[in-house]
PDB file of C-alpha atoms in Angstrom:
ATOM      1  CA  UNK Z   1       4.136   4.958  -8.852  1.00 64.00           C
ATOM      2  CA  UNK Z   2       1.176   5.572 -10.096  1.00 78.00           C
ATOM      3  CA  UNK Z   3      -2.218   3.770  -9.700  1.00 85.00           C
ATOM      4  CA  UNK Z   4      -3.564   1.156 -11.725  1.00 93.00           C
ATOM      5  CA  UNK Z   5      -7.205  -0.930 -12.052  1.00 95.00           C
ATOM      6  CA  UNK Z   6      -6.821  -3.996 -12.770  1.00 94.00           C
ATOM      7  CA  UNK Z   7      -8.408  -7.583 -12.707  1.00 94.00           C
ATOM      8  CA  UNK Z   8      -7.053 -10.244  -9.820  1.00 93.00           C
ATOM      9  CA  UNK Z   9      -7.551 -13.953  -8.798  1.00 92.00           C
ATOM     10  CA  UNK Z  10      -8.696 -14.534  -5.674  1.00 91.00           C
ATOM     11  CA  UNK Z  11      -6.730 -17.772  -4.597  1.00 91.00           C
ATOM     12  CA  UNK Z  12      -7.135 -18.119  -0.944  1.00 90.00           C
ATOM     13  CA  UNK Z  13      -9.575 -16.881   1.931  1.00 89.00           C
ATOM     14  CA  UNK Z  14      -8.847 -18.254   5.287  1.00 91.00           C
ATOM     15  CA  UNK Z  15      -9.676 -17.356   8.838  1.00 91.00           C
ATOM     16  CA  UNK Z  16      -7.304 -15.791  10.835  1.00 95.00           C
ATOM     17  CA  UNK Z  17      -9.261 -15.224  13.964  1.00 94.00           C
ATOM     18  CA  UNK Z  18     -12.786 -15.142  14.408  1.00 90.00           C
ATOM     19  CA  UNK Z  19     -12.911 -11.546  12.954  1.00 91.00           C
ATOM     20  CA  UNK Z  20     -10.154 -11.370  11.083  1.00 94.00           C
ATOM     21  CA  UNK Z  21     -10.001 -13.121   7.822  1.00 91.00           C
ATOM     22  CA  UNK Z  22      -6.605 -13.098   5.368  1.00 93.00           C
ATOM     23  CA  UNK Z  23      -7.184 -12.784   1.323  1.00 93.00           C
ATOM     24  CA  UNK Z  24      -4.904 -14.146  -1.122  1.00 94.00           C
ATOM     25  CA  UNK Z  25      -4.936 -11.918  -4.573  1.00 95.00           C
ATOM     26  CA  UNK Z  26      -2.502 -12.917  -7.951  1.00 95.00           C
ATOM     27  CA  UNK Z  27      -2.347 -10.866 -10.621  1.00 95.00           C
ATOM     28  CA  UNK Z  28       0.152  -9.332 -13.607  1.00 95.00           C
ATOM     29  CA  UNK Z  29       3.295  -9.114 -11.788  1.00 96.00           C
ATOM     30  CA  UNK Z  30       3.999  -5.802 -13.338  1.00 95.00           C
ATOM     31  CA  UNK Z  31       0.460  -4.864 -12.525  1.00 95.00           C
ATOM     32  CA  UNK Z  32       0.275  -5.481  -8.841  1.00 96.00           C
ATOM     33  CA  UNK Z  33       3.855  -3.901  -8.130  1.00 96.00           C
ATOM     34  CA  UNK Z  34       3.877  -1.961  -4.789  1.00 97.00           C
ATOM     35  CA  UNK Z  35       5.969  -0.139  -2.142  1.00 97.00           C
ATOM     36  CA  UNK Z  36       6.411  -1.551   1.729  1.00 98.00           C
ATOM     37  CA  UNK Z  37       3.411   0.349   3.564  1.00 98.00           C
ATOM     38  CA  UNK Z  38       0.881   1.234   0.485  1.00 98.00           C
ATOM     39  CA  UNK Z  39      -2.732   0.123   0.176  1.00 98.00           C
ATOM     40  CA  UNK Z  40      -4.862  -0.842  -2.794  1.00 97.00           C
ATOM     41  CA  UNK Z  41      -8.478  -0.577  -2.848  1.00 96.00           C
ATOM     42  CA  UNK Z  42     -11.019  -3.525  -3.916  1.00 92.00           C
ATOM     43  CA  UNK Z  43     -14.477  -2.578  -5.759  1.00 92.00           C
ATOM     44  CA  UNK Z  44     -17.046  -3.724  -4.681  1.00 87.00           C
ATOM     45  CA  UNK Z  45     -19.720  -1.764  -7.122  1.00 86.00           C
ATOM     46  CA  UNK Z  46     -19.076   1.519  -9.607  1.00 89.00           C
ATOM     47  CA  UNK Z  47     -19.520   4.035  -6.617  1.00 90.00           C
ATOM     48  CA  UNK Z  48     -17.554   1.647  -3.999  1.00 88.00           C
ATOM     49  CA  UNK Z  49     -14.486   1.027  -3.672  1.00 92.00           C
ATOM     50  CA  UNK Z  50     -13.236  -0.343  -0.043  1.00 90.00           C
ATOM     51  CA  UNK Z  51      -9.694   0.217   0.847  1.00 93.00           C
ATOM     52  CA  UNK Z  52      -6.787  -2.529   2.297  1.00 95.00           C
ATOM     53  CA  UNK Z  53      -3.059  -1.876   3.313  1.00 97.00           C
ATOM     54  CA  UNK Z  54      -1.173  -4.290   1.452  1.00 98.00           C
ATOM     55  CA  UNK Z  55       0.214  -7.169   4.048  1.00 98.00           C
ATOM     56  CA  UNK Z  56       2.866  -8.436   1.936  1.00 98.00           C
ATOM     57  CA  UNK Z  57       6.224  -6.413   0.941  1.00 98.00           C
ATOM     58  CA  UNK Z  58       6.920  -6.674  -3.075  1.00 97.00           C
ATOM     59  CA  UNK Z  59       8.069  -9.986  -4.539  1.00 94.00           C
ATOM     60  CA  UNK Z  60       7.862  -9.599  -7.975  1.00 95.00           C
ATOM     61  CA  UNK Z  61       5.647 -12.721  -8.305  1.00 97.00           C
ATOM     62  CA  UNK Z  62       2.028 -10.629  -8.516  1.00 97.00           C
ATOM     63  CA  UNK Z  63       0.831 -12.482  -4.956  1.00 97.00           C
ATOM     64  CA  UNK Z  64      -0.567  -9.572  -2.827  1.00 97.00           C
ATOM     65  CA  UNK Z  65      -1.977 -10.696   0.889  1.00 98.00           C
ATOM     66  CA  UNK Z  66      -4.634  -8.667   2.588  1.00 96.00           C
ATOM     67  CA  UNK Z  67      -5.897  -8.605   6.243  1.00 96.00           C
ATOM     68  CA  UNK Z  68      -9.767  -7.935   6.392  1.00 93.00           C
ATOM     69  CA  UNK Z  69     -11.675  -7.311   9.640  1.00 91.00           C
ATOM     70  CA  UNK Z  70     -14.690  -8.182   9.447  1.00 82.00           C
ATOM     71  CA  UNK Z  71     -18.138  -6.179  11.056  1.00 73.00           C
ATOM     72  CA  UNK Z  72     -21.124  -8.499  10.388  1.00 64.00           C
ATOM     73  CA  UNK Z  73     -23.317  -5.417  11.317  1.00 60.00           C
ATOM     74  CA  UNK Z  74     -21.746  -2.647   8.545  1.00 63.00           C
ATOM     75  CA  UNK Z  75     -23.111  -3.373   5.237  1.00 69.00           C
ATOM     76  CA  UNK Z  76     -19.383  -3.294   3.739  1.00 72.00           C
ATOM     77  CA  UNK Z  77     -18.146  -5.666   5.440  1.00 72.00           C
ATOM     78  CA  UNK Z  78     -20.614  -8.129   4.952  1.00 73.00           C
ATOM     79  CA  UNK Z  79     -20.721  -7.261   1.209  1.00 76.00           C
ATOM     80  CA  UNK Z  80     -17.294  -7.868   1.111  1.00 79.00           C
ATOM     81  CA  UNK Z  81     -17.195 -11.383   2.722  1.00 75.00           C
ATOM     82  CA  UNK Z  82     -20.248 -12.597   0.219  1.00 75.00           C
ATOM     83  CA  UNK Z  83     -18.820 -11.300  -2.589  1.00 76.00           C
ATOM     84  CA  UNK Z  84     -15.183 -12.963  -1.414  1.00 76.00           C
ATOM     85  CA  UNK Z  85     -17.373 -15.760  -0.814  1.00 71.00           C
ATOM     86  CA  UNK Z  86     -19.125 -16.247  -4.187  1.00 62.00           C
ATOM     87  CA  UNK Z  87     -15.856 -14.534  -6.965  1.00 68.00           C
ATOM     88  CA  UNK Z  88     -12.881 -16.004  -7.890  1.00 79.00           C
ATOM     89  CA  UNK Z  89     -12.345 -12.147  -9.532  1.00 86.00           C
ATOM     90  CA  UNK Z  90     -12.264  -8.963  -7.830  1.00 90.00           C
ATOM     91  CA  UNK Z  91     -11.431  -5.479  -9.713  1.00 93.00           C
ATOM     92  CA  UNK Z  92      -8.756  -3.543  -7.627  1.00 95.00           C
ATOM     93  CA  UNK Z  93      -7.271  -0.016  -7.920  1.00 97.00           C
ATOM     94  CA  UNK Z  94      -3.442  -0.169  -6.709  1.00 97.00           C
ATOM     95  CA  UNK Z  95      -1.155   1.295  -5.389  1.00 97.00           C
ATOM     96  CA  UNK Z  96      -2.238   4.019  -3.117  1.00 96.00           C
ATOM     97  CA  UNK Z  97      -0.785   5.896  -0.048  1.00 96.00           C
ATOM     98  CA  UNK Z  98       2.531   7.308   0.811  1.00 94.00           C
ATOM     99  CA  UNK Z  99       3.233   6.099   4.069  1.00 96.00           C
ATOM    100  CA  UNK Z 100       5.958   3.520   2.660  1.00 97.00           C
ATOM    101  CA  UNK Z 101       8.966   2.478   3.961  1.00 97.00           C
ATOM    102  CA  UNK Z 102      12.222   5.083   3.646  1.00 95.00           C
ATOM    103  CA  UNK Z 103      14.800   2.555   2.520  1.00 92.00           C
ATOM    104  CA  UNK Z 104      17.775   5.549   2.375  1.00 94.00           C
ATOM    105  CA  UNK Z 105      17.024   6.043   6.326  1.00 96.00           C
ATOM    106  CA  UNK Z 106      19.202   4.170   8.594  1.00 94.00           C
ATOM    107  CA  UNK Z 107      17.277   5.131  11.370  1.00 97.00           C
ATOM    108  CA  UNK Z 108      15.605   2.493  13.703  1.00 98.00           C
ATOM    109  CA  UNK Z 109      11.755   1.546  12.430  1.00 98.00           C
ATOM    110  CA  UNK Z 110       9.209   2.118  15.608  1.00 98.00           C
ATOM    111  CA  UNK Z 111       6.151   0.599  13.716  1.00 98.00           C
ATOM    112  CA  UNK Z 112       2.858   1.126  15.948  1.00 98.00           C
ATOM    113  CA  UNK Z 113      -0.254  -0.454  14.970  1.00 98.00           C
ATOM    114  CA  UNK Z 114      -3.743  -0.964  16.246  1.00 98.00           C
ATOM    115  CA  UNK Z 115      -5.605  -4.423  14.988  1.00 98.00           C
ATOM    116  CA  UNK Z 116      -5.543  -4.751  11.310  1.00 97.00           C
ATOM    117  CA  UNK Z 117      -2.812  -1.746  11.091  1.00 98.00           C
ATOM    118  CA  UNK Z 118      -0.996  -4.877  11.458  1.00 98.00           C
ATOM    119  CA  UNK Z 119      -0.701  -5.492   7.595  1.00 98.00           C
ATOM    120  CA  UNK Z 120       0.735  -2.372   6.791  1.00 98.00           C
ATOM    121  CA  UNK Z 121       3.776  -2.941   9.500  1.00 98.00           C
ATOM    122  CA  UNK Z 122       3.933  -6.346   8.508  1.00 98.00           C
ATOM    123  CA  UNK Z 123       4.819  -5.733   4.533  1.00 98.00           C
ATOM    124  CA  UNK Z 124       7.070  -2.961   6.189  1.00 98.00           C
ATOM    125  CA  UNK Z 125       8.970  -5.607   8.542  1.00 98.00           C
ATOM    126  CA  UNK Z 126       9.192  -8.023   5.903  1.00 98.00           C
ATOM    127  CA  UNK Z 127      10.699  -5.646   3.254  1.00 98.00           C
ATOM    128  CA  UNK Z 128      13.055  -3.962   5.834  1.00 98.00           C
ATOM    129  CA  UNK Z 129      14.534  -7.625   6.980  1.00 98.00           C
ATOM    130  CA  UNK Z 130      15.164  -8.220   3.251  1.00 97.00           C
ATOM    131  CA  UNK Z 131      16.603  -5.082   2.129  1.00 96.00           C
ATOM    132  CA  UNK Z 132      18.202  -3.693   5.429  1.00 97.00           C
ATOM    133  CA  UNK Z 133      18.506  -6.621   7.686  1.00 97.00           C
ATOM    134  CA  UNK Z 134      20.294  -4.611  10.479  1.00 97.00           C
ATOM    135  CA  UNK Z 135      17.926  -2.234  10.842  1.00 98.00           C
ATOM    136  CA  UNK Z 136      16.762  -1.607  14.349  1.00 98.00           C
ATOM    137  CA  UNK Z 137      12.825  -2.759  14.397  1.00 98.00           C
ATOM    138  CA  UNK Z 138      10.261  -2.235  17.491  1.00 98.00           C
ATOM    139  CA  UNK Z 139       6.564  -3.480  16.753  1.00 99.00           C
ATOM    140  CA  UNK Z 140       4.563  -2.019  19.083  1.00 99.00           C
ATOM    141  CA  UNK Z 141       0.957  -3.824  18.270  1.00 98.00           C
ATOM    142  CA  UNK Z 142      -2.429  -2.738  20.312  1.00 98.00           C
ATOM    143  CA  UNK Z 143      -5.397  -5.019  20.685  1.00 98.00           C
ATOM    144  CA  UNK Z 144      -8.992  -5.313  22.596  1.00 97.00           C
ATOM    145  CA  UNK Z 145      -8.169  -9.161  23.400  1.00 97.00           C
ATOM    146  CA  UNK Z 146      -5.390 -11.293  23.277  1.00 98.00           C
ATOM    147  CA  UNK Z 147      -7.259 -13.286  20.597  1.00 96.00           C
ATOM    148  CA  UNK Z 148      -7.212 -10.291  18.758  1.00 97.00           C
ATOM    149  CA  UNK Z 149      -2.911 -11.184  17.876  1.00 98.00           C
ATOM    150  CA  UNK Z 150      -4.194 -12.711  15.226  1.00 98.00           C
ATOM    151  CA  UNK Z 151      -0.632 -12.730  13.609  1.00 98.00           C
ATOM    152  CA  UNK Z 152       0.913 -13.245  17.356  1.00 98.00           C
ATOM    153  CA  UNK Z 153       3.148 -16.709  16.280  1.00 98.00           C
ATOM    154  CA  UNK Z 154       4.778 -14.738  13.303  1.00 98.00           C
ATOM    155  CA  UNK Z 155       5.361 -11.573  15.217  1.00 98.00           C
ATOM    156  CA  UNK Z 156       7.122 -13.493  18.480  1.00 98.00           C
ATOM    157  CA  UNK Z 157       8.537 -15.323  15.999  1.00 98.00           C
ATOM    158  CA  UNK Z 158      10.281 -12.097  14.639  1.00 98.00           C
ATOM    159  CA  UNK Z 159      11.448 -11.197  17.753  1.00 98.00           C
ATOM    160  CA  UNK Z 160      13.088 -14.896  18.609  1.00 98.00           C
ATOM    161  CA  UNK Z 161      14.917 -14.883  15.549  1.00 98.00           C
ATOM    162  CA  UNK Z 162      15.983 -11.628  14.712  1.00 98.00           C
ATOM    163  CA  UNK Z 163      18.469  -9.779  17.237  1.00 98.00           C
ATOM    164  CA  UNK Z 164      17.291  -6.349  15.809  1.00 98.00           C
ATOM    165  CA  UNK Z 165      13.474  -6.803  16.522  1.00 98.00           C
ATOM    166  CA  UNK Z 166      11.270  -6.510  19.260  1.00 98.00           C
ATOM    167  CA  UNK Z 167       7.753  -7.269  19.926  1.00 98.00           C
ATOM    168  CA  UNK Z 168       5.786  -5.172  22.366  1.00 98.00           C
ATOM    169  CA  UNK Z 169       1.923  -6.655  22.254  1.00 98.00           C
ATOM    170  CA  UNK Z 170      -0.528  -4.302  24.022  1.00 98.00           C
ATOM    171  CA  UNK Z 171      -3.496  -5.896  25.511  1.00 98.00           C
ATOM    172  CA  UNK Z 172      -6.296  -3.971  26.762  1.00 98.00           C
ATOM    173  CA  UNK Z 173      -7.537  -6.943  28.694  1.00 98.00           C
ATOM    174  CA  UNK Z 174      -5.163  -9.614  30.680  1.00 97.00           C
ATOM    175  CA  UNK Z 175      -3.927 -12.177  28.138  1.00 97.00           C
ATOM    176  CA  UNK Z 176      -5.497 -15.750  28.495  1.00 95.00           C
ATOM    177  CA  UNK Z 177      -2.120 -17.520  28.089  1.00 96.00           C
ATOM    178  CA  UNK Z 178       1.409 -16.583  28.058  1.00 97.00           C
ATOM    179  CA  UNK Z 179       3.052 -15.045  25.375  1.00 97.00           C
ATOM    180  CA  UNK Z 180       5.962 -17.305  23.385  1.00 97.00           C
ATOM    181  CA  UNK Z 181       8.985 -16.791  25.636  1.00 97.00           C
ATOM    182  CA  UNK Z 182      11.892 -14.440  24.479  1.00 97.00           C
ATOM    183  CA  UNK Z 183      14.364 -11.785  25.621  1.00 97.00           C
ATOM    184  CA  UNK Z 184      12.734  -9.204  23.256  1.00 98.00           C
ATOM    185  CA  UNK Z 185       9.178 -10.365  23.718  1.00 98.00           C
ATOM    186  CA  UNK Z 186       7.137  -8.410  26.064  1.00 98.00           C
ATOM    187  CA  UNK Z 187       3.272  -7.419  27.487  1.00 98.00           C
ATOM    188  CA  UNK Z 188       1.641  -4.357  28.248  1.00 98.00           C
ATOM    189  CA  UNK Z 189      -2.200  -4.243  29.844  1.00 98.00           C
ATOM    190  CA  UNK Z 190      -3.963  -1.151  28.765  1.00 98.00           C
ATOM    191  CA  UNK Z 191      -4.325   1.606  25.889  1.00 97.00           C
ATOM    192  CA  UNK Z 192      -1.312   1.990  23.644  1.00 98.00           C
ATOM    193  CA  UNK Z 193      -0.858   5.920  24.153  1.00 98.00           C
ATOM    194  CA  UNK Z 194      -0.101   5.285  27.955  1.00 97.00           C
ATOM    195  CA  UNK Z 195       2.084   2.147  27.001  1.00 98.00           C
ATOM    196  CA  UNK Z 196       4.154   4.610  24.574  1.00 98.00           C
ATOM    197  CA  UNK Z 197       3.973   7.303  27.145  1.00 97.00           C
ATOM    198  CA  UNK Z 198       5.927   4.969  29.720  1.00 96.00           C
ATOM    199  CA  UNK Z 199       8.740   3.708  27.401  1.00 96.00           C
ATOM    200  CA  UNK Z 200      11.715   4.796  27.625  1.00 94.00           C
ATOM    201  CA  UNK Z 201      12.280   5.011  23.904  1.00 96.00           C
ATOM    202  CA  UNK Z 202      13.371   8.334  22.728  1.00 96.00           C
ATOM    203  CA  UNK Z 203      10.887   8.901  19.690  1.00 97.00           C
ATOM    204  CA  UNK Z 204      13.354  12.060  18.004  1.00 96.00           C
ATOM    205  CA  UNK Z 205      15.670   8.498  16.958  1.00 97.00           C
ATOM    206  CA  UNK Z 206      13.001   7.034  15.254  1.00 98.00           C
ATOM    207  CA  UNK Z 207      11.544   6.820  11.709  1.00 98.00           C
ATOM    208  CA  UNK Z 208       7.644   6.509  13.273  1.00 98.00           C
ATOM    209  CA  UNK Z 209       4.625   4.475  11.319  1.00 98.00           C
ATOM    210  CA  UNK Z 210       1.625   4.455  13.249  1.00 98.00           C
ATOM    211  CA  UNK Z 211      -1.861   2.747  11.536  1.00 98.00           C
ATOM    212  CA  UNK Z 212      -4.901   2.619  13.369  1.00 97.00           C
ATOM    213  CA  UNK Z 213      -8.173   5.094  13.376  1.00 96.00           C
ATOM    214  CA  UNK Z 214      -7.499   9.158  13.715  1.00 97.00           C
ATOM    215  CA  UNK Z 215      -8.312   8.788  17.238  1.00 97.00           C
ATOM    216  CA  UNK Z 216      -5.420   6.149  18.220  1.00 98.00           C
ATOM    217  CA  UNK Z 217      -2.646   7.778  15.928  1.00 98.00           C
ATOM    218  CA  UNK Z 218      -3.119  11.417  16.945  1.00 98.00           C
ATOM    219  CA  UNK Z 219      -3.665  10.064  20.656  1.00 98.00           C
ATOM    220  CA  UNK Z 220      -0.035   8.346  20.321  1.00 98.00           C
ATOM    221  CA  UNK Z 221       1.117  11.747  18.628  1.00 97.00           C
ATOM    222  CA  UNK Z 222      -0.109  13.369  21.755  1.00 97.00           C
ATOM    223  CA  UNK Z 223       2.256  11.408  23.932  1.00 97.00           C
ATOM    224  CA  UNK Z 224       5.491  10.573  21.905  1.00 98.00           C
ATOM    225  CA  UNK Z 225       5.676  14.615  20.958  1.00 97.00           C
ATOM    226  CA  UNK Z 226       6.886  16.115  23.978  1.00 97.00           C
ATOM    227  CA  UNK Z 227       9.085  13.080  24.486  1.00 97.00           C
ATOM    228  CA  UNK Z 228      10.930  14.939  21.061  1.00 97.00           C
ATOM    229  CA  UNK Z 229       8.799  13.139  18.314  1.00 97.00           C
ATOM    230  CA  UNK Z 230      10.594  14.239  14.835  1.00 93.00           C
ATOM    231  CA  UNK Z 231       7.412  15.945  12.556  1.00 92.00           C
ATOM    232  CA  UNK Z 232       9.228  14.923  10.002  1.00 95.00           C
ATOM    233  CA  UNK Z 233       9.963  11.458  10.562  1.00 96.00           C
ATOM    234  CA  UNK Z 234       6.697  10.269  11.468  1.00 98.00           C
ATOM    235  CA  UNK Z 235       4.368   8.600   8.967  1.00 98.00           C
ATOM    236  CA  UNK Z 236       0.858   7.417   8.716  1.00 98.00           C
ATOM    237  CA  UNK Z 237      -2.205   7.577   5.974  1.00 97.00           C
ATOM    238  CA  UNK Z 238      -4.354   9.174   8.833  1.00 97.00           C
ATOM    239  CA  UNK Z 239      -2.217  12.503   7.628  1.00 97.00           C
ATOM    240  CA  UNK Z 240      -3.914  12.101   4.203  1.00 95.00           C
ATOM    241  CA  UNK Z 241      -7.573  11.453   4.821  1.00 93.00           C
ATOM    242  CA  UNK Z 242      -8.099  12.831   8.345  1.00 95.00           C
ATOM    243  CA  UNK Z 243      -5.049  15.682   8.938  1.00 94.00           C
ATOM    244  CA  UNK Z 244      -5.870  17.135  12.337  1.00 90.00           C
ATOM    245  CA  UNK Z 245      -7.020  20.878  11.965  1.00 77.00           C
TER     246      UNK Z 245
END
């Protein structure tokens, strides 16, 4: 598939947390087509062009959803939120990436994701419980603060109604409040490469999808390869703009 620029609508901009804001983009159907995992990339002058997973799997209707974190001290960021602010317009480039769902592998999904990697699992989850809704799915998602789930209602949520999903929310700091009860709901205090280092999960099952910074993803490689991590079976854009040497 390959990329295309094109002119969207902005329709929506709400808050999601405090630094987390959700965007709302329509556009040609045809034109805004993507696969479960990619990213497009939003201009925001002729040598700058920022780039977004996609948090919404394919619906043929031309609505793409973004999750945006925003840093009030880098100049992008702020850019970003004025110009969101102040356009109903925005030029994108789409799509981009192959880290995308396999949707001939039966295999069980392990998606592992660290703060706004959260959109790129989520348009995963959702695509997988349409197309394959028996698939095995474990969400393993790593914050600072518990505020920081800013998606935490539709993840448990997941996990309450779906026997094939679990939720696994890694806190580095004590939560404030319980988590939504549930069977396949569960907590873990601390960095996500020692939370994947103590599960008992057997990563050579697994189709793997782990978005966050180089750091976190080849940290979590570190730990989930000697526990028989398949190389070929585990997926992340980190491999593309930042392969380890």
């Amino acid at each position: 598939m390959s990329a295309r620029m094109l002119t969207c609508h902005v329709t929506a901009v709400e808050d999601l947390n405090p630094d987390v804001f959700g965007v709302t983009l329509e556009g040609r159907a045809e034109a805004m087509q993507h696969a479960p995992g990619q990213y497009l990339e939003l201009k925001l002058d002729d040598a700058t062009w920022v780039p977004f997973s996609i948090a919404s799997a394919e619906r043929g209707d031309g609505i793409i959803e973004l999750h945006i974190q925003h840093w009030p001290e880098r100049e992008n960021s702020a850019r970003l939120r004025k110009l969101l602010q102040v356009a109903n317009q925005l030029t994108v480039r789409l799509p981009g990436g192959d880290c995308v769902l396999d949707t001939q592998s039966e295999r069980p999904l392990w998606l592992i994701a660290a703060g706004t990697g959260f959109a790129q699992m989520k348009a995963i989850i959702e695509a997988s419980l349409k197309h394959q809704p028996e698939r095995q799915i474990s969400l393993w998602w790593a914050v600072r603060e518990h505020r920081d789930l800013y998606a935490e209602s539709l993840a448990c949520d997941w996990a309450q109604r779906f026997p094939n999903v679990d939720f696994q929310a890694v806190t580095e700091f004590p939560l404030t409040e319980p988590m939504a009860p549930g069977e396949r709901i569960h907590h873990h205090q601390g960095r996500i490469d020692l939370a994947l280092e103590k599960a008992s999960m057997n990563p050579s099952e697994w189709d793997v999808f782990i978005s966050g910074s180089p750091g976190m993803v080849y940290a979590c490689m570190d730990v989930l390869e000697p526990k028989g991590l398949a190389e070929d079976r585990v997926f992340s854009d980190v491999f593309s703009y930042a392969p380890r040497r």
